[in-house]
């Protein structure tokens, strides 16, 4: 049976400023939803609030996985419930190798008293790296330390491949990528896509959606979803720009 991630009339504030102003969206495993919108409209705020970032206050509304609210639980428990966020700006962690970082993340996801088997871990890690066409040398480098934009995003996808979430929110995974890196990253996501994974792709540009084809496209404007459609909506946006949506809103 498909799992569902339900966002219900969500309001999010940073300090006393409301950024997300009543946003609702349901994503099922097996579906890819794109959220598009101009800069500053609250896309990153939405994803970070759902992941449980402490700077973002959810003032009303709810987020549920399979009917159970995740708002009362810590970010690590949300990850255990199946949530994953690929950051728009992944942090650099000098001194911590990718192999150790992902191992710690997997260990943290496991239950009390469970021990991650090292041999099985490396087998899985190398298998996923092969699938994503990542060089073995990559694992001994410190997380994102001096990485190019493309390498950072590939590191996010590798974490996602290893953590096997049910719901992945990918925040502007395409930003800062040249066309080759974009292709490698989207190939990776396309390999991970499937019945067991629901994806929210956040993107400013339509370009990424040529590679990762969404089932649904939503336009976010000033903290809300103001328009939804299928993949043709993304093409329409590319052709007409976000000002077109704004004009439609004013007319309505
Ligand atoms: P988007 O991802 O759509 O570009 P953001 O969610 O990053 O939009 O930002 C929405 C609004 O919230 C912007 O006005 C931005 O300046 C503000 N904002 C985002 N993060 C913070 C923060 N940590 N502190 C203060 N303001 C923030
Ligand atoms: Mg953003």
PDB file of N, CA, C and O and ligand atoms in Angstrom, residues 14 17 19 38-45 56 88, ligand 1:
ATOM      1  N   UNK A  14       9.146  32.768  10.676  1.00  0.00           N
ATOM      2  CA  UNK A  14      10.521  32.927  11.144  1.00  0.00           C
ATOM      3  C   UNK A  14      10.495  34.174  12.015  1.00  0.00           C
ATOM      4  O   UNK A  14      10.167  35.253  11.530  1.00  0.00           O
ATOM      5  N   UNK A  17       7.662  36.880  11.577  1.00  0.00           N
ATOM      6  CA  UNK A  17       7.257  37.075  10.179  1.00  0.00           C
ATOM      7  C   UNK A  17       6.681  35.775   9.612  1.00  0.00           C
ATOM      8  O   UNK A  17       7.355  34.744   9.612  1.00  0.00           O
ATOM      9  N   UNK A  19       5.888  33.289   6.824  1.00  0.00           N
ATOM     10  CA  UNK A  19       6.457  33.032   5.499  1.00  0.00           C
ATOM     11  C   UNK A  19       5.579  32.042   4.705  1.00  0.00           C
ATOM     12  O   UNK A  19       5.272  32.273   3.539  1.00  0.00           O
ATOM     13  N   UNK A  38       8.953  31.786  -7.604  1.00  0.00           N
ATOM     14  CA  UNK A  38      10.036  32.779  -7.583  1.00  0.00           C
ATOM     15  C   UNK A  38      10.824  32.721  -6.277  1.00  0.00           C
ATOM     16  O   UNK A  38      10.355  32.159  -5.289  1.00  0.00           O
ATOM     17  N   UNK A  39      12.000  33.321  -6.262  1.00  0.00           N
ATOM     18  CA  UNK A  39      12.814  33.375  -5.053  1.00  0.00           C
ATOM     19  C   UNK A  39      12.095  34.140  -3.959  1.00  0.00           C
ATOM     20  O   UNK A  39      11.370  35.091  -4.226  1.00  0.00           O
ATOM     21  N   UNK A  40      12.277  33.682  -2.736  1.00  0.00           N
ATOM     22  CA  UNK A  40      11.718  34.389  -1.587  1.00  0.00           C
ATOM     23  C   UNK A  40      10.268  34.077  -1.305  1.00  0.00           C
ATOM     24  O   UNK A  40       9.628  34.716  -0.474  1.00  0.00           O
ATOM     25  N   UNK A  41       9.735  33.060  -1.954  1.00  0.00           N
ATOM     26  CA  UNK A  41       8.316  32.757  -1.826  1.00  0.00           C
ATOM     27  C   UNK A  41       8.044  31.769  -0.682  1.00  0.00           C
ATOM     28  O   UNK A  41       6.901  31.510  -0.333  1.00  0.00           O
ATOM     29  N   UNK A  42       9.128  31.203  -0.124  1.00  0.00           N
ATOM     30  CA  UNK A  42       8.965  30.326   1.046  1.00  0.00           C
ATOM     31  C   UNK A  42       9.201  28.849   0.778  1.00  0.00           C
ATOM     32  O   UNK A  42       8.867  28.009   1.625  1.00  0.00           O
ATOM     33  N   UNK A  43       9.803  28.515  -0.353  1.00  0.00           N
ATOM     34  CA  UNK A  43      10.005  27.105  -0.706  1.00  0.00           C
ATOM     35  C   UNK A  43      10.967  26.409   0.269  1.00  0.00           C
ATOM     36  O   UNK A  43      10.675  25.321   0.762  1.00  0.00           O
ATOM     37  N   UNK A  44      12.106  27.053   0.522  1.00  0.00           N
ATOM     38  CA  UNK A  44      13.070  26.450   1.456  1.00  0.00           C
ATOM     39  C   UNK A  44      12.513  26.428   2.873  1.00  0.00           C
ATOM     40  O   UNK A  44      12.713  25.465   3.617  1.00  0.00           O
ATOM     41  N   UNK A  45      11.795  27.487   3.232  1.00  0.00           N
ATOM     42  CA  UNK A  45      11.174  27.552   4.560  1.00  0.00           C
ATOM     43  C   UNK A  45      10.223  26.371   4.750  1.00  0.00           C
ATOM     44  O   UNK A  45      10.234  25.710   5.792  1.00  0.00           O
ATOM     45  N   UNK A  56      12.416  27.597  12.469  1.00  0.00           N
ATOM     46  CA  UNK A  56      11.143  27.789  11.784  1.00  0.00           C
ATOM     47  C   UNK A  56      10.007  27.319  12.681  1.00  0.00           C
ATOM     48  O   UNK A  56       9.980  26.177  13.116  1.00  0.00           O
ATOM     49  N   UNK A  88      19.304  22.924  -0.140  1.00  0.00           N
ATOM     50  CA  UNK A  88      19.679  23.826  -1.234  1.00  0.00           C
ATOM     51  C   UNK A  88      21.145  24.211  -1.075  1.00  0.00           C
ATOM     52  O   UNK A  88      21.889  24.267  -2.054  1.00  0.00           O
TER      53      UNK A  88
HETATM   54  P1  LIG B   1      12.672  30.476  -1.410  1.00  0.00           P
HETATM   55  O1  LIG B   1      13.302  29.187  -1.012  1.00  0.00           O
HETATM   56  O2  LIG B   1      11.341  30.319  -2.067  1.00  0.00           O
HETATM   57  O3  LIG B   1      13.577  31.355  -2.217  1.00  0.00           O
HETATM   58  P2  LIG B   1      12.903  31.123   1.411  1.00  0.00           P
HETATM   59  O4  LIG B   1      12.058  30.139   2.137  1.00  0.00           O
HETATM   60  O5  LIG B   1      14.369  30.891   1.409  1.00  0.00           O
HETATM   61  O6  LIG B   1      12.336  31.283  -0.075  1.00  0.00           O
HETATM   62  O7  LIG B   1      12.669  32.558   2.004  1.00  0.00           O
HETATM   63  C1  LIG B   1      11.362  33.113   2.193  1.00  0.00           C
HETATM   64  C2  LIG B   1      11.453  34.403   3.004  1.00  0.00           C
HETATM   65  O8  LIG B   1      11.906  34.104   4.322  1.00  0.00           O
HETATM   66  C3  LIG B   1      12.434  35.415   2.446  1.00  0.00           C
HETATM   67  O9  LIG B   1      11.877  36.686   2.627  1.00  0.00           O
HETATM   68  C4  LIG B   1      13.664  35.228   3.313  1.00  0.00           C
HETATM   69  O10 LIG B   1      14.383  36.419   3.423  1.00  0.00           O
HETATM   70  C5  LIG B   1      13.076  34.834   4.629  1.00  0.00           C
HETATM   71  N1  LIG B   1      13.961  33.929   5.397  1.00  0.00           N
HETATM   72  C6  LIG B   1      14.326  32.679   5.039  1.00  0.00           C
HETATM   73  N2  LIG B   1      15.124  32.107   5.951  1.00  0.00           N
HETATM   74  C7  LIG B   1      15.302  33.032   6.925  1.00  0.00           C
HETATM   75  C8  LIG B   1      16.011  33.068   8.182  1.00  0.00           C
HETATM   76  N3  LIG B   1      16.708  32.005   8.605  1.00  0.00           N
HETATM   77  N4  LIG B   1      15.926  34.201   8.911  1.00  0.00           N
HETATM   78  C9  LIG B   1      15.201  35.262   8.495  1.00  0.00           C
HETATM   79  N5  LIG B   1      14.499  35.298   7.340  1.00  0.00           N
HETATM   80  C10 LIG B   1      14.537  34.217   6.566  1.00  0.00           C
END
